[in-house]
Amino acid sequence: MAILLMNLRNVPEDEADEVRALLGEHGIDFYETRPSRWGLSAGGIWVREREQAARARALLEGYQRQRFERARADYEERRLRGEAETLYTRLQREPLRVLFYIAVIALVLYLAMTPLLFLWR
């Protein structure tokens, strides 16, 4: 029975490629399902053999830990050079989008708090 190893929703293509290569290098038999046309299913990477699933999960955990460390080191390097994105730099680059998000957050907070304010009266 096949076991889902990795859901591909919001997974960058380079990460999915690296996982496919990792499984292939270690001789793990897998197959992939593609996303559905209407977005109901995101697709995934499946391991065919139950016996290989534990080994595949361990490989995937190690890979994801390494990928996290690489991303963290890249972020720290960019932060030290002053190139990491902050709220201020995003506000400079996309002021209308940031202000729109702030307005949406304020609206949601207002709608959530209005019933409480009426209860106190």
mmCIF file of C-alpha atoms in Angstrom:
data_model
loop_
_atom_site.group_PDB
_atom_site.id
_atom_site.type_symbol
_atom_site.label_atom_id
_atom_site.label_comp_id
_atom_site.label_asym_id
_atom_site.label_seq_id
_atom_site.Cartn_x
_atom_site.Cartn_y
_atom_site.Cartn_z
ATOM 1 C CA MET A 1 0.000 0.000 0.000
ATOM 2 C CA ALA A 2 1.381 3.404 -0.959
ATOM 3 C CA ILE A 3 2.143 5.948 1.739
ATOM 4 C CA LEU A 4 2.133 9.719 1.232
ATOM 5 C CA LEU A 5 5.625 10.990 1.917
ATOM 6 C CA MET A 6 5.240 14.629 0.968
ATOM 7 C CA ASN A 7 2.280 16.811 0.080
ATOM 8 C CA LEU A 8 3.308 19.174 -2.703
ATOM 9 C CA ARG A 9 1.051 22.086 -1.737
ATOM 10 C CA ASN A 10 3.170 25.274 -1.548
ATOM 11 C CA VAL A 11 6.392 23.317 -2.122
ATOM 12 C CA PRO A 12 8.900 25.120 -4.366
ATOM 13 C CA GLU A 13 9.805 23.201 -7.497
ATOM 14 C CA ASP A 14 13.500 23.096 -6.581
ATOM 15 C CA GLU A 15 12.675 21.419 -3.261
ATOM 16 C CA ALA A 16 10.465 18.828 -4.949
ATOM 17 C CA ASP A 17 13.235 18.153 -7.479
ATOM 18 C CA GLU A 18 15.783 17.686 -4.710
ATOM 19 C CA VAL A 19 13.469 15.264 -2.856
ATOM 20 C CA ARG A 20 12.922 13.257 -6.046
ATOM 21 C CA ALA A 21 16.685 13.090 -6.597
ATOM 22 C CA LEU A 22 17.282 12.085 -2.966
ATOM 23 C CA LEU A 23 14.790 9.234 -3.182
ATOM 24 C CA GLY A 24 16.248 8.107 -6.502
ATOM 25 C CA GLU A 25 19.807 8.142 -5.124
ATOM 26 C CA HIS A 26 18.795 5.882 -2.254
ATOM 27 C CA GLY A 27 16.832 3.475 -4.433
ATOM 28 C CA ILE A 28 13.454 4.201 -2.889
ATOM 29 C CA ASP A 29 10.608 3.324 -5.235
ATOM 30 C CA PHE A 30 8.181 6.248 -5.386
ATOM 31 C CA TYR A 31 5.681 7.867 -7.665
ATOM 32 C CA GLU A 32 4.131 11.283 -7.898
ATOM 33 C CA THR A 33 0.590 12.521 -8.275
ATOM 34 C CA ARG A 34 0.032 15.859 -9.952
ATOM 35 C CA PRO A 35 -2.205 18.631 -8.619
ATOM 36 C CA SER A 36 -5.811 18.500 -9.718
ATOM 37 C CA ARG A 37 -7.047 20.944 -12.287
ATOM 38 C CA TRP A 38 -9.230 22.865 -9.820
ATOM 39 C CA GLY A 39 -6.828 22.868 -6.879
ATOM 40 C CA LEU A 40 -8.697 20.294 -4.793
ATOM 41 C CA SER A 41 -5.633 18.091 -4.592
ATOM 42 C CA ALA A 42 -2.131 19.497 -4.359
ATOM 43 C CA GLY A 43 -0.418 16.360 -5.547
ATOM 44 C CA GLY A 44 2.203 14.478 -3.633
ATOM 45 C CA ILE A 45 5.160 12.146 -3.561
ATOM 46 C CA TRP A 46 4.212 8.619 -2.545
ATOM 47 C CA VAL A 47 6.376 5.695 -1.467
ATOM 48 C CA ARG A 48 5.200 2.395 -2.920
ATOM 49 C CA GLU A 49 6.531 0.013 -0.250
ATOM 50 C CA ARG A 50 5.571 0.277 3.408
ATOM 51 C CA GLU A 51 9.003 -1.090 4.364
ATOM 52 C CA GLN A 52 10.744 1.782 2.583
ATOM 53 C CA ALA A 53 8.483 4.454 4.065
ATOM 54 C CA ALA A 54 10.360 4.706 7.387
ATOM 55 C CA ARG A 55 13.696 5.018 5.596
ATOM 56 C CA ALA A 56 12.229 7.606 3.213
ATOM 57 C CA ARG A 57 10.834 9.643 6.126
ATOM 58 C CA ALA A 58 14.231 9.615 7.854
ATOM 59 C CA LEU A 59 15.917 10.765 4.635
ATOM 60 C CA LEU A 60 13.296 13.481 4.172
ATOM 61 C CA GLU A 61 13.716 14.726 7.749
ATOM 62 C CA GLY A 62 17.483 14.931 7.294
ATOM 63 C CA TYR A 63 17.065 16.727 3.980
ATOM 64 C CA GLN A 64 14.593 19.220 5.438
ATOM 65 C CA ARG A 65 16.902 19.901 8.380
ATOM 66 C CA GLN A 66 19.776 20.614 5.948
ATOM 67 C CA ARG A 67 17.540 22.809 3.794
ATOM 68 C CA PHE A 68 16.440 24.758 6.879
ATOM 69 C CA GLU A 69 20.059 25.280 7.927
ATOM 70 C CA ARG A 70 20.984 26.492 4.428
ATOM 71 C CA ALA A 71 18.037 28.911 4.378
ATOM 72 C CA ARG A 72 18.858 30.172 7.874
ATOM 73 C CA ALA A 73 22.520 30.721 6.953
ATOM 74 C CA ASP A 74 21.478 32.506 3.748
ATOM 75 C CA TYR A 75 19.119 34.765 5.701
ATOM 76 C CA GLU A 76 21.786 35.562 8.308
ATOM 77 C CA GLU A 77 24.273 36.382 5.578
ATOM 78 C CA ARG A 78 21.780 38.714 3.867
ATOM 79 C CA ARG A 79 20.864 40.271 7.230
ATOM 80 C CA LEU A 80 24.505 41.002 8.043
ATOM 81 C CA ARG A 81 24.951 42.615 4.615
ATOM 82 C CA GLY A 82 21.773 44.637 5.169
ATOM 83 C CA GLU A 83 19.941 42.988 2.272
ATOM 84 C CA ALA A 84 17.315 41.042 4.244
ATOM 85 C CA GLU A 85 13.761 42.202 3.763
ATOM 86 C CA THR A 86 12.150 43.983 6.692
ATOM 87 C CA LEU A 87 8.778 45.630 7.172
ATOM 88 C CA TYR A 88 10.398 48.987 6.452
ATOM 89 C CA THR A 89 11.979 47.848 3.174
ATOM 90 C CA ARG A 90 8.722 46.251 2.071
ATOM 91 C CA LEU A 91 6.858 49.451 2.953
ATOM 92 C CA GLN A 92 9.302 51.375 0.780
ATOM 93 C CA ARG A 93 8.987 48.912 -2.091
ATOM 94 C CA GLU A 94 5.212 48.279 -1.948
ATOM 95 C CA PRO A 95 3.540 51.003 0.122
ATOM 96 C CA LEU A 96 0.011 50.450 -1.212
ATOM 97 C CA ARG A 97 0.065 46.718 -0.555
ATOM 98 C CA VAL A 98 1.341 47.189 3.014
ATOM 99 C CA LEU A 99 -1.250 49.866 3.735
ATOM 100 C CA PHE A 100 -3.967 47.641 2.256
ATOM 101 C CA TYR A 101 -2.953 44.762 4.560
ATOM 102 C CA ILE A 102 -2.923 47.076 7.563
ATOM 103 C CA ALA A 103 -6.410 48.303 6.651
ATOM 104 C CA VAL A 104 -7.678 44.720 6.306
ATOM 105 C CA ILE A 105 -6.222 43.802 9.699
ATOM 106 C CA ALA A 106 -7.838 46.884 11.265
ATOM 107 C CA LEU A 107 -11.192 45.978 9.693
ATOM 108 C CA VAL A 108 -11.018 42.403 10.964
ATOM 109 C CA LEU A 109 -10.139 43.609 14.465
ATOM 110 C CA TYR A 110 -12.989 46.134 14.362
ATOM 111 C CA LEU A 111 -15.507 43.496 13.259
ATOM 112 C CA ALA A 112 -14.268 41.073 15.904
ATOM 113 C CA MET A 113 -14.366 43.635 18.721
ATOM 114 C CA THR A 114 -17.668 45.372 17.875
ATOM 115 C CA PRO A 115 -19.903 42.716 19.490
ATOM 116 C CA LEU A 116 -17.855 42.887 22.690
ATOM 117 C CA LEU A 117 -18.161 46.664 22.825
ATOM 118 C CA PHE A 118 -21.953 46.422 22.497
ATOM 119 C CA LEU A 119 -22.113 43.842 25.292
ATOM 120 C CA TRP A 120 -20.367 46.209 27.724
ATOM 121 C CA ARG A 121 -22.946 48.956 27.198
#
